[in-house]
Amino acid sequence: MTRIVIVGGHGKIALKLAALLTTAGHEVTSLVRNPDHRDDVAATGAAPVVADVEKLSTSSIGDVIAGHDVVVWSAGAGGGSPERTYAVDRDAAIRSIDAAVAAGVPRYVMVSYMGAKTDHGVPEDNSFFAYAESKAAADEHLRQSSLGWTILGPSSLTDDPGTGAIEVGDDLESGSVPRDDVAAVAAAVIEAPASVGRTIQFNSGPTPISDLFD
């Protein structure tokens, strides 16, 4: 059994991931900002904890995640204002990385997006710019940390049923992938030492997720 804490626990991917992990016998804590979301989290088998990482300091985040084996970052501002995007997707994510280091949590899985990088090429007047900047900064901070990190870069997300199979590569044309399968990849990498230190970009494809790290 592994103790896993999911940040952004009420997101669609996070809820699916929590259910997969608890079914597999792991102990899962899911952090939520809104107390009204606790019942949805509890229905997955995870333990809901109300903790607004946008407002918490690094040390306060550390207090919440201490004692866990893995942090999964699946939080986001959800396309709000640029200021809130920077506050959540960049600043809070970076604080959570520093908190994991300070609290001795060895493993960190970041849910990012396909194409996230510092030279992303998104124009400043594009509404996606703040998100691209934020994810690039958080991902790079994670890569430079001492944590056993994995960054997931799924392409466009859909609510289609999962297929259980993907294609992985650094030069893929962006396609789409069901959130079911993103959750399944996140669950797989948590148990795969071979995924540490890797950025995994993926679409739906022919390779069974269960075969990815054999």
PDB file of C-alpha atoms in Angstrom:
ATOM      1  CA  MET A   1       0.000   0.000   0.000  1.00  0.00           C
ATOM      2  CA  THR A   2       1.207   3.476  -0.897  1.00  0.00           C
ATOM      3  CA  ARG A   3       0.005   6.708   0.730  1.00  0.00           C
ATOM      4  CA  ILE A   4      -0.866   9.158  -2.038  1.00  0.00           C
ATOM      5  CA  VAL A   5      -2.100  12.751  -1.796  1.00  0.00           C
ATOM      6  CA  ILE A   6      -3.893  14.281  -4.778  1.00  0.00           C
ATOM      7  CA  VAL A   7      -3.899  18.071  -5.032  1.00  0.00           C
ATOM      8  CA  GLY A   8      -6.989  19.304  -6.852  1.00  0.00           C
ATOM      9  CA  GLY A   9      -8.986  16.326  -5.705  1.00  0.00           C
ATOM     10  CA  HIS A  10     -12.348  17.321  -7.171  1.00  0.00           C
ATOM     11  CA  GLY A  11     -11.133  17.585 -10.758  1.00  0.00           C
ATOM     12  CA  LYS A  12     -12.421  15.075 -13.284  1.00  0.00           C
ATOM     13  CA  ILE A  13      -9.082  13.314 -13.660  1.00  0.00           C
ATOM     14  CA  ALA A  14      -8.435  13.411  -9.914  1.00  0.00           C
ATOM     15  CA  LEU A  15     -11.743  11.758  -9.062  1.00  0.00           C
ATOM     16  CA  LYS A  16     -11.105   8.985 -11.589  1.00  0.00           C
ATOM     17  CA  LEU A  17      -7.550   8.544 -10.324  1.00  0.00           C
ATOM     18  CA  ALA A  18      -8.627   8.365  -6.690  1.00  0.00           C
ATOM     19  CA  ALA A  19     -11.096   5.598  -7.505  1.00  0.00           C
ATOM     20  CA  LEU A  20      -8.435   3.623  -9.394  1.00  0.00           C
ATOM     21  CA  LEU A  21      -5.906   3.974  -6.589  1.00  0.00           C
ATOM     22  CA  THR A  22      -8.233   3.087  -3.733  1.00  0.00           C
ATOM     23  CA  THR A  23      -9.520   0.085  -5.680  1.00  0.00           C
ATOM     24  CA  ALA A  24      -5.900  -1.030  -6.021  1.00  0.00           C
ATOM     25  CA  GLY A  25      -5.516  -0.870  -2.244  1.00  0.00           C
ATOM     26  CA  HIS A  26      -3.689   2.426  -1.844  1.00  0.00           C
ATOM     27  CA  GLU A  27      -4.479   4.980   0.840  1.00  0.00           C
ATOM     28  CA  VAL A  28      -5.505   8.232  -0.864  1.00  0.00           C
ATOM     29  CA  THR A  29      -5.966  11.733   0.526  1.00  0.00           C
ATOM     30  CA  SER A  30      -7.586  14.240  -1.834  1.00  0.00           C
ATOM     31  CA  LEU A  31      -7.239  17.970  -1.192  1.00  0.00           C
ATOM     32  CA  VAL A  32     -10.218  20.124  -2.132  1.00  0.00           C
ATOM     33  CA  ARG A  33     -10.827  23.849  -1.886  1.00  0.00           C
ATOM     34  CA  ASN A  34     -14.607  23.678  -1.508  1.00  0.00           C
ATOM     35  CA  PRO A  35     -16.040  21.846   1.531  1.00  0.00           C
ATOM     36  CA  ASP A  36     -19.106  20.980  -0.566  1.00  0.00           C
ATOM     37  CA  HIS A  37     -16.922  18.641  -2.639  1.00  0.00           C
ATOM     38  CA  ARG A  38     -16.029  16.317   0.227  1.00  0.00           C
ATOM     39  CA  ASP A  39     -18.829  13.841  -0.461  1.00  0.00           C
ATOM     40  CA  ASP A  40     -17.817  13.430  -4.125  1.00  0.00           C
ATOM     41  CA  VAL A  41     -14.255  12.677  -3.038  1.00  0.00           C
ATOM     42  CA  ALA A  42     -15.343  10.290  -0.286  1.00  0.00           C
ATOM     43  CA  ALA A  43     -17.391   8.354  -2.856  1.00  0.00           C
ATOM     44  CA  THR A  44     -14.122   7.394  -4.582  1.00  0.00           C
ATOM     45  CA  GLY A  45     -12.774   5.852  -1.393  1.00  0.00           C
ATOM     46  CA  ALA A  46     -10.340   8.700  -0.801  1.00  0.00           C
ATOM     47  CA  ALA A  47     -10.193  10.798   2.358  1.00  0.00           C
ATOM     48  CA  PRO A  48     -11.185  14.399   1.590  1.00  0.00           C
ATOM     49  CA  VAL A  49      -9.217  17.197   3.213  1.00  0.00           C
ATOM     50  CA  VAL A  50     -10.204  20.844   2.792  1.00  0.00           C
ATOM     51  CA  ALA A  51      -7.014  22.727   1.929  1.00  0.00           C
ATOM     52  CA  ASP A  52      -6.867  25.663  -0.481  1.00  0.00           C
ATOM     53  CA  VAL A  53      -3.337  25.436  -1.859  1.00  0.00           C
ATOM     54  CA  GLU A  54      -3.752  28.789  -3.612  1.00  0.00           C
ATOM     55  CA  LYS A  55      -3.754  30.412  -0.172  1.00  0.00           C
ATOM     56  CA  LEU A  56      -1.528  28.052   1.815  1.00  0.00           C
ATOM     57  CA  SER A  57       2.148  28.753   2.415  1.00  0.00           C
ATOM     58  CA  THR A  58       4.833  26.228   1.557  1.00  0.00           C
ATOM     59  CA  SER A  59       5.109  25.150   5.183  1.00  0.00           C
ATOM     60  CA  SER A  60       1.329  24.800   5.511  1.00  0.00           C
ATOM     61  CA  ILE A  61       1.174  22.631   2.392  1.00  0.00           C
ATOM     62  CA  GLY A  62       4.000  20.601   3.877  1.00  0.00           C
ATOM     63  CA  ASP A  63       1.979  20.030   7.022  1.00  0.00           C
ATOM     64  CA  VAL A  64      -0.884  18.620   4.923  1.00  0.00           C
ATOM     65  CA  ILE A  65       1.187  16.323   2.707  1.00  0.00           C
ATOM     66  CA  ALA A  66       3.678  15.087   5.314  1.00  0.00           C
ATOM     67  CA  GLY A  67       3.584  11.329   5.796  1.00  0.00           C
ATOM     68  CA  HIS A  68       2.563  10.563   2.221  1.00  0.00           C
ATOM     69  CA  ASP A  69       4.701   8.677  -0.284  1.00  0.00           C
ATOM     70  CA  VAL A  70       3.512  10.436  -3.442  1.00  0.00           C
ATOM     71  CA  VAL A  71       2.076  13.832  -4.382  1.00  0.00           C
ATOM     72  CA  VAL A  72      -0.050  14.028  -7.529  1.00  0.00           C
ATOM     73  CA  TRP A  73      -0.663  17.561  -8.766  1.00  0.00           C
ATOM     74  CA  SER A  74      -3.965  17.665 -10.651  1.00  0.00           C
ATOM     75  CA  ALA A  75      -5.083  21.162  -9.658  1.00  0.00           C
ATOM     76  CA  GLY A  76      -5.630  24.165 -11.876  1.00  0.00           C
ATOM     77  CA  ALA A  77      -7.340  27.517 -12.064  1.00  0.00           C
ATOM     78  CA  GLY A  78      -9.557  26.179 -14.827  1.00  0.00           C
ATOM     79  CA  GLY A  79      -9.195  28.985 -17.301  1.00  0.00           C
ATOM     80  CA  GLY A  80      -9.889  31.803 -14.889  1.00  0.00           C
ATOM     81  CA  SER A  81      -8.150  35.157 -14.909  1.00  0.00           C
ATOM     82  CA  PRO A  82      -4.430  35.270 -15.782  1.00  0.00           C
ATOM     83  CA  GLU A  83      -3.711  36.387 -12.213  1.00  0.00           C
ATOM     84  CA  ARG A  84      -5.412  33.320 -10.750  1.00  0.00           C
ATOM     85  CA  THR A  85      -3.807  31.067 -13.346  1.00  0.00           C
ATOM     86  CA  TYR A  86      -0.370  32.255 -12.245  1.00  0.00           C
ATOM     87  CA  ALA A  87      -1.400  31.954  -8.597  1.00  0.00           C
ATOM     88  CA  VAL A  88      -2.540  28.337  -8.891  1.00  0.00           C
ATOM     89  CA  ASP A  89      -0.862  26.692 -11.878  1.00  0.00           C
ATOM     90  CA  ARG A  90       2.542  28.286 -11.262  1.00  0.00           C
ATOM     91  CA  ASP A  91       2.945  29.656  -7.750  1.00  0.00           C
ATOM     92  CA  ALA A  92       0.925  27.122  -5.753  1.00  0.00           C
ATOM     93  CA  ALA A  93       2.362  24.264  -7.789  1.00  0.00           C
ATOM     94  CA  ILE A  94       5.896  25.461  -7.083  1.00  0.00           C
ATOM     95  CA  ARG A  95       5.106  25.793  -3.376  1.00  0.00           C
ATOM     96  CA  SER A  96       3.772  22.224  -3.378  1.00  0.00           C
ATOM     97  CA  ILE A  97       7.017  20.967  -4.946  1.00  0.00           C
ATOM     98  CA  ASP A  98       9.092  22.786  -2.336  1.00  0.00           C
ATOM     99  CA  ALA A  99       6.742  21.483   0.355  1.00  0.00           C
ATOM    100  CA  ALA A 100       7.219  17.901  -0.823  1.00  0.00           C
ATOM    101  CA  VAL A 101      10.992  18.308  -0.631  1.00  0.00           C
ATOM    102  CA  ALA A 102      10.802  19.840   2.853  1.00  0.00           C
ATOM    103  CA  ALA A 103       8.308  17.255   4.122  1.00  0.00           C
ATOM    104  CA  GLY A 104      10.312  14.309   2.815  1.00  0.00           C
ATOM    105  CA  VAL A 105       7.706  13.123   0.315  1.00  0.00           C
ATOM    106  CA  PRO A 106       9.930  11.358  -2.230  1.00  0.00           C
ATOM    107  CA  ARG A 107       7.698  11.066  -5.303  1.00  0.00           C
ATOM    108  CA  TYR A 108       5.819  13.712  -7.308  1.00  0.00           C
ATOM    109  CA  VAL A 109       3.599  13.251 -10.368  1.00  0.00           C
ATOM    110  CA  MET A 110       2.617  16.396 -12.259  1.00  0.00           C
ATOM    111  CA  VAL A 111      -0.364  16.416 -14.607  1.00  0.00           C
ATOM    112  CA  SER A 112       0.669  18.920 -17.271  1.00  0.00           C
ATOM    113  CA  TYR A 113      -0.210  19.045 -20.974  1.00  0.00           C
ATOM    114  CA  MET A 114       1.331  18.070 -24.284  1.00  0.00           C
ATOM    115  CA  GLY A 115       3.734  20.740 -25.498  1.00  0.00           C
ATOM    116  CA  ALA A 116       4.384  22.371 -22.139  1.00  0.00           C
ATOM    117  CA  LYS A 117       7.861  23.914 -22.224  1.00  0.00           C
ATOM    118  CA  THR A 118       9.543  27.224 -21.550  1.00  0.00           C
ATOM    119  CA  ASP A 119       9.746  28.040 -25.281  1.00  0.00           C
ATOM    120  CA  HIS A 120       6.103  27.149 -25.867  1.00  0.00           C
ATOM    121  CA  GLY A 121       5.609  29.798 -28.545  1.00  0.00           C
ATOM    122  CA  VAL A 122       2.172  30.950 -27.378  1.00  0.00           C
ATOM    123  CA  PRO A 123       1.762  34.692 -28.132  1.00  0.00           C
ATOM    124  CA  GLU A 124       1.351  36.989 -25.142  1.00  0.00           C
ATOM    125  CA  ASP A 125      -2.003  38.240 -26.429  1.00  0.00           C
ATOM    126  CA  ASN A 126      -3.368  34.676 -26.554  1.00  0.00           C
ATOM    127  CA  SER A 127      -5.689  33.699 -23.699  1.00  0.00           C
ATOM    128  CA  PHE A 128      -3.679  30.483 -23.281  1.00  0.00           C
ATOM    129  CA  PHE A 129      -0.431  32.373 -22.592  1.00  0.00           C
ATOM    130  CA  ALA A 130      -0.738  32.554 -18.785  1.00  0.00           C
ATOM    131  CA  TYR A 131      -1.433  28.831 -18.573  1.00  0.00           C
ATOM    132  CA  ALA A 132       1.453  27.957 -20.900  1.00  0.00           C
ATOM    133  CA  GLU A 133       3.818  30.160 -18.904  1.00  0.00           C
ATOM    134  CA  SER A 134       2.601  28.763 -15.586  1.00  0.00           C
ATOM    135  CA  LYS A 135       2.841  25.099 -16.506  1.00  0.00           C
ATOM    136  CA  ALA A 136       6.266  25.578 -18.071  1.00  0.00           C
ATOM    137  CA  ALA A 137       7.581  27.241 -14.917  1.00  0.00           C
ATOM    138  CA  ALA A 138       6.113  24.632 -12.570  1.00  0.00           C
ATOM    139  CA  ASP A 139       7.292  21.715 -14.699  1.00  0.00           C
ATOM    140  CA  GLU A 140      10.817  23.099 -14.902  1.00  0.00           C
ATOM    141  CA  HIS A 141      10.898  23.732 -11.145  1.00  0.00           C
ATOM    142  CA  LEU A 142       9.931  20.098 -10.620  1.00  0.00           C
ATOM    143  CA  ARG A 143      12.643  18.858 -12.986  1.00  0.00           C
ATOM    144  CA  GLN A 144      15.238  20.839 -11.061  1.00  0.00           C
ATOM    145  CA  SER A 145      14.066  19.497  -7.688  1.00  0.00           C
ATOM    146  CA  SER A 146      15.455  16.521  -5.803  1.00  0.00           C
ATOM    147  CA  LEU A 147      12.148  14.649  -6.054  1.00  0.00           C
ATOM    148  CA  GLY A 148      11.502  11.454  -7.971  1.00  0.00           C
ATOM    149  CA  TRP A 149       9.361  13.228 -10.556  1.00  0.00           C
ATOM    150  CA  THR A 150       7.206  12.266 -13.508  1.00  0.00           C
ATOM    151  CA  ILE A 151       5.457  14.822 -15.720  1.00  0.00           C
ATOM    152  CA  LEU A 152       2.420  13.740 -17.733  1.00  0.00           C
ATOM    153  CA  GLY A 153       1.701  15.566 -20.990  1.00  0.00           C
ATOM    154  CA  PRO A 154      -1.656  14.407 -22.332  1.00  0.00           C
ATOM    155  CA  SER A 155      -3.082  15.963 -25.475  1.00  0.00           C
ATOM    156  CA  SER A 156      -6.600  17.432 -25.655  1.00  0.00           C
ATOM    157  CA  LEU A 157      -8.814  15.879 -23.004  1.00  0.00           C
ATOM    158  CA  THR A 158     -12.174  14.264 -23.737  1.00  0.00           C
ATOM    159  CA  ASP A 159     -14.892  12.640 -21.661  1.00  0.00           C
ATOM    160  CA  ASP A 160     -15.064   9.646 -24.013  1.00  0.00           C
ATOM    161  CA  PRO A 161     -14.758   6.219 -22.396  1.00  0.00           C
ATOM    162  CA  GLY A 162     -11.177   5.179 -21.874  1.00  0.00           C
ATOM    163  CA  THR A 163      -9.593   2.683 -24.240  1.00  0.00           C
ATOM    164  CA  GLY A 164      -6.787   1.595 -21.936  1.00  0.00           C
ATOM    165  CA  ALA A 165      -4.223   2.282 -24.649  1.00  0.00           C
ATOM    166  CA  ILE A 166      -2.129   5.290 -25.716  1.00  0.00           C
ATOM    167  CA  GLU A 167       0.765   6.333 -27.935  1.00  0.00           C
ATOM    168  CA  VAL A 168       3.786   7.962 -26.314  1.00  0.00           C
ATOM    169  CA  GLY A 169       6.427  10.173 -27.892  1.00  0.00           C
ATOM    170  CA  ASP A 170       8.233  13.494 -27.794  1.00  0.00           C
ATOM    171  CA  ASP A 171       7.203  14.556 -31.310  1.00  0.00           C
ATOM    172  CA  LEU A 172       3.574  13.495 -31.503  1.00  0.00           C
ATOM    173  CA  GLU A 173       0.990  15.484 -33.369  1.00  0.00           C
ATOM    174  CA  SER A 174      -1.484  16.687 -30.763  1.00  0.00           C
ATOM    175  CA  GLY A 175      -4.630  14.595 -30.804  1.00  0.00           C
ATOM    176  CA  SER A 176      -6.921  13.692 -27.955  1.00  0.00           C
ATOM    177  CA  VAL A 177      -7.127  11.298 -25.036  1.00  0.00           C
ATOM    178  CA  PRO A 178      -9.952  10.429 -22.631  1.00  0.00           C
ATOM    179  CA  ARG A 179      -9.626  11.568 -19.045  1.00  0.00           C
ATOM    180  CA  ASP A 180     -10.156   7.924 -18.057  1.00  0.00           C
ATOM    181  CA  ASP A 181      -6.875   7.064 -19.734  1.00  0.00           C
ATOM    182  CA  VAL A 182      -5.011  10.023 -18.236  1.00  0.00           C
ATOM    183  CA  ALA A 183      -6.044   8.787 -14.805  1.00  0.00           C
ATOM    184  CA  ALA A 184      -4.921   5.285 -15.734  1.00  0.00           C
ATOM    185  CA  VAL A 185      -1.510   6.565 -16.853  1.00  0.00           C
ATOM    186  CA  ALA A 186      -1.121   8.507 -13.601  1.00  0.00           C
ATOM    187  CA  ALA A 187      -1.973   5.381 -11.612  1.00  0.00           C
ATOM    188  CA  ALA A 188       0.514   3.352 -13.671  1.00  0.00           C
ATOM    189  CA  VAL A 189       3.455   5.725 -13.237  1.00  0.00           C
ATOM    190  CA  ILE A 190       3.005   5.857  -9.470  1.00  0.00           C
ATOM    191  CA  GLU A 191       3.900   2.174  -9.354  1.00  0.00           C
ATOM    192  CA  ALA A 192       6.605   2.316 -12.052  1.00  0.00           C
ATOM    193  CA  PRO A 193      10.133   3.259 -10.965  1.00  0.00           C
ATOM    194  CA  ALA A 194      11.078   3.367 -14.661  1.00  0.00           C
ATOM    195  CA  SER A 195       8.879   6.454 -15.069  1.00  0.00           C
ATOM    196  CA  VAL A 196      10.933   8.555 -12.637  1.00  0.00           C
ATOM    197  CA  GLY A 197      12.687  11.453 -14.344  1.00  0.00           C
ATOM    198  CA  ARG A 198      10.516  11.212 -17.448  1.00  0.00           C
ATOM    199  CA  THR A 199       8.187  13.598 -19.232  1.00  0.00           C
ATOM    200  CA  ILE A 200       5.545  11.417 -20.880  1.00  0.00           C
ATOM    201  CA  GLN A 201       3.600  13.013 -23.720  1.00  0.00           C
ATOM    202  CA  PHE A 202       0.740  10.964 -25.079  1.00  0.00           C
ATOM    203  CA  ASN A 203      -2.393  10.629 -27.196  1.00  0.00           C
ATOM    204  CA  SER A 204      -4.838   7.794 -27.541  1.00  0.00           C
ATOM    205  CA  GLY A 205      -3.073   5.021 -29.393  1.00  0.00           C
ATOM    206  CA  PRO A 206      -2.281   1.313 -29.672  1.00  0.00           C
ATOM    207  CA  THR A 207      -0.049   0.623 -26.659  1.00  0.00           C
ATOM    208  CA  PRO A 208      -1.803  -0.831 -23.606  1.00  0.00           C
ATOM    209  CA  ILE A 209      -1.151   1.385 -20.593  1.00  0.00           C
ATOM    210  CA  SER A 210      -0.391  -1.760 -18.607  1.00  0.00           C
ATOM    211  CA  ASP A 211       2.577  -2.475 -20.940  1.00  0.00           C
ATOM    212  CA  LEU A 212       4.140   0.990 -20.771  1.00  0.00           C
ATOM    213  CA  PHE A 213       6.730   0.327 -18.104  1.00  0.00           C
ATOM    214  CA  ASP A 214       7.327  -3.426 -18.367  1.00  0.00           C
TER     215      ASP A 214
END
